[in-house]
C-alpha positions as a printed NumPy array, in Angstrom:
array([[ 24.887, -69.449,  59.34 ],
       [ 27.297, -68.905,  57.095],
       [ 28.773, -65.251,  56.484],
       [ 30.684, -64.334,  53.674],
       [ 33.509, -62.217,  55.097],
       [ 33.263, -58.914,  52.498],
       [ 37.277, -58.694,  51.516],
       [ 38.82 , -54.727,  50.602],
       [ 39.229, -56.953,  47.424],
       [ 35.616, -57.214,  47.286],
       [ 34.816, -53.293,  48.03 ],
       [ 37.455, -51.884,  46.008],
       [ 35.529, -54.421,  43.059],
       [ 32.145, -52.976,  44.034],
       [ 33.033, -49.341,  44.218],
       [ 35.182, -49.637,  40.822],
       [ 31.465, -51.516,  39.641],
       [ 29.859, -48.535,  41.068],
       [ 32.14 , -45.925,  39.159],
       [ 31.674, -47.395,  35.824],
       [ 27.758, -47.379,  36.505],
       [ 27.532, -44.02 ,  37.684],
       [ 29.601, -42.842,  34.802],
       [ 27.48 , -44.379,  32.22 ],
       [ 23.933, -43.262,  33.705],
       [ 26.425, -39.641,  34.014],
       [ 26.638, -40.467,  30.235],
       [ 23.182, -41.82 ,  29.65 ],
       [ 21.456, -38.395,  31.507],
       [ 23.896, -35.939,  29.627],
       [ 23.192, -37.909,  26.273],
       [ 18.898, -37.858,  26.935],
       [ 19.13 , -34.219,  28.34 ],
       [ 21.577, -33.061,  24.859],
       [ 18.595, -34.526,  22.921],
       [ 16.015, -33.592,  25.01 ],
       [ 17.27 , -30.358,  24.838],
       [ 17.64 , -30.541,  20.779],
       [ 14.052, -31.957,  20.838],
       [ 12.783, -28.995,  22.832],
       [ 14.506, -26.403,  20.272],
       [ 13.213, -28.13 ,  17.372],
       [  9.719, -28.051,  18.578],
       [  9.891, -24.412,  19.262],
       [ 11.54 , -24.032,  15.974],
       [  8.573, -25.442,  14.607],
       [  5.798, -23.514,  16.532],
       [  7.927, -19.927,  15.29 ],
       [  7.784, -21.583,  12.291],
       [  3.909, -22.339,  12.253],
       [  3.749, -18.583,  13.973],
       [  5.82 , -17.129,  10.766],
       [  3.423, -18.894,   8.56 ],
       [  0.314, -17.751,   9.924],
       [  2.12 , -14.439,   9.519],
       [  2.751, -14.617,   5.82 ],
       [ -0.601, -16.049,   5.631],
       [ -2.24 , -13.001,   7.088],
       [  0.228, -10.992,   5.31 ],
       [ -0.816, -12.574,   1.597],
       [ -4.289, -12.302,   2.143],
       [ -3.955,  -8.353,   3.112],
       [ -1.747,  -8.313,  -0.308],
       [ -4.777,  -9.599,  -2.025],
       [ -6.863,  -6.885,  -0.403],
       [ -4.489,  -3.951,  -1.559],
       [ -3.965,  -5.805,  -4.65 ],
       [ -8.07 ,  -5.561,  -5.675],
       [ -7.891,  -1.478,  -4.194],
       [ -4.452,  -0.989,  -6.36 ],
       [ -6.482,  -2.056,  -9.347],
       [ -9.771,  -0.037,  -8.384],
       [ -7.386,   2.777,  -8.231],
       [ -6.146,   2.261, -11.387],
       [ -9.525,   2.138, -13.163],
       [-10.371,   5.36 , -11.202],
       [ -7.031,   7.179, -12.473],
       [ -7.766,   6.2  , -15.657],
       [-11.663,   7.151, -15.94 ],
       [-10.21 ,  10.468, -14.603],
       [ -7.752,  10.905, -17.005],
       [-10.559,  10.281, -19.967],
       [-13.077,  12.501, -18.159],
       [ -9.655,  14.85 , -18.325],
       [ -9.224,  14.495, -22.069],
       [-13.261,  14.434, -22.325],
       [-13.286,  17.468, -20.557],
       [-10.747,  19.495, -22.302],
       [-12.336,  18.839, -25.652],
       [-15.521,  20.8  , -24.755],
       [-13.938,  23.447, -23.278],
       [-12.253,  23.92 , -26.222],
       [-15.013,  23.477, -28.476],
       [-17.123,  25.633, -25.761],
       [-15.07 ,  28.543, -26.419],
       [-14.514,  28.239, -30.027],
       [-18.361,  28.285, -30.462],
       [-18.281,  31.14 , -27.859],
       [-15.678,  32.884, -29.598],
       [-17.599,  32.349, -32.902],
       [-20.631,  34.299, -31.564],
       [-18.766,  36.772, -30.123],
       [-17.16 ,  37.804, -33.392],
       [-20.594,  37.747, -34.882],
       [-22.159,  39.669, -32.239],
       [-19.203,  41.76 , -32.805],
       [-20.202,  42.646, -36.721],
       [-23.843,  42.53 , -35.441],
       [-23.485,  45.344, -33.126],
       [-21.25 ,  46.854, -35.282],
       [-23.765,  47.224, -38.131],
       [-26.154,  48.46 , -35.781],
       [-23.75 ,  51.123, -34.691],
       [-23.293,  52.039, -38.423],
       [-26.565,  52.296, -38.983],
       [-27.289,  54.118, -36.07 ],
       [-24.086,  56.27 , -36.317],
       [-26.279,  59.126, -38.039],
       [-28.803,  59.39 , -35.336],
       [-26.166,  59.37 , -33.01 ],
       [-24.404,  62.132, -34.001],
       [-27.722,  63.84 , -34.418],
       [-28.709,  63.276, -30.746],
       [-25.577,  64.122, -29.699],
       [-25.101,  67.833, -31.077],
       [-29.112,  68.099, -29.832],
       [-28.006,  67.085, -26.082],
       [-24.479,  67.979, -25.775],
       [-24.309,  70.785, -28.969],
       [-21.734,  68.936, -30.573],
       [-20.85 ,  64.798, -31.553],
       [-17.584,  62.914, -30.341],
       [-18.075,  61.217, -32.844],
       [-17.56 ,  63.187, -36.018]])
């Protein structure tokens, strides 16, 4: 059999082998965890950012909603302001025409009066023995 006799030349060779190895898998495993670890963030980076544009999705098509209501509104505000203007106008022509026949019911009853005014008197001296009128 023949045995190699292992030399403290040949340990101190193998453990300074042994360094360098461990030191580069230490490098290796920091290196893949540093981009694992950048991987990780940018993939939860990009499910927020698939979350945020759901979001704004949602959040446009809601706009579109208020946006059709916003313009109902408007055509509602304005058909009230006509129905407004509408309105005003007949008042005003209600009570001119109303005025109108009140001044004319006015001279009516006033000519009946006057031609009554006589007969008034008359009655009233009968009934009371004097007018208020006279």
């Amino acid at each position: 059999m023949n045995e190699k006799k292992v030399t403290n030349e040949d340990l101190a060779k193998l453990i300074s082998n042994l360094s360098v190895t461990t030191d580069g898998n230490t490098k290796a495993i920091d290196l893949i965890s540093k981009t694992t670890l950048k991987i990780l963030e940018t993939m939860a980076t990009k499910e927020e950012l698939n979350i945020v544009k759901k979001d704004v999705s949602g959040i446009k098509t809601e706009l579109v909603g208020v946006k059709k209501d916003v313009s109902v509104l408007k055509t509602d505000v304005s058909d009230l302001k006509t129905d407004q203007k509408s309105f005003r106008t007949e008042t005003r022509e209600s009570f001119n025409r109303l005025e109108k026949n009140l001044k004319e019911n006015e001279e009516s009853v006033g000519a009946v009066v006057a031609d009554y005014h006589p007969h008034i008197i008359a009655l009233e001296e009968k009934v009371f023995g004097s007018s208020t009128l006279e």
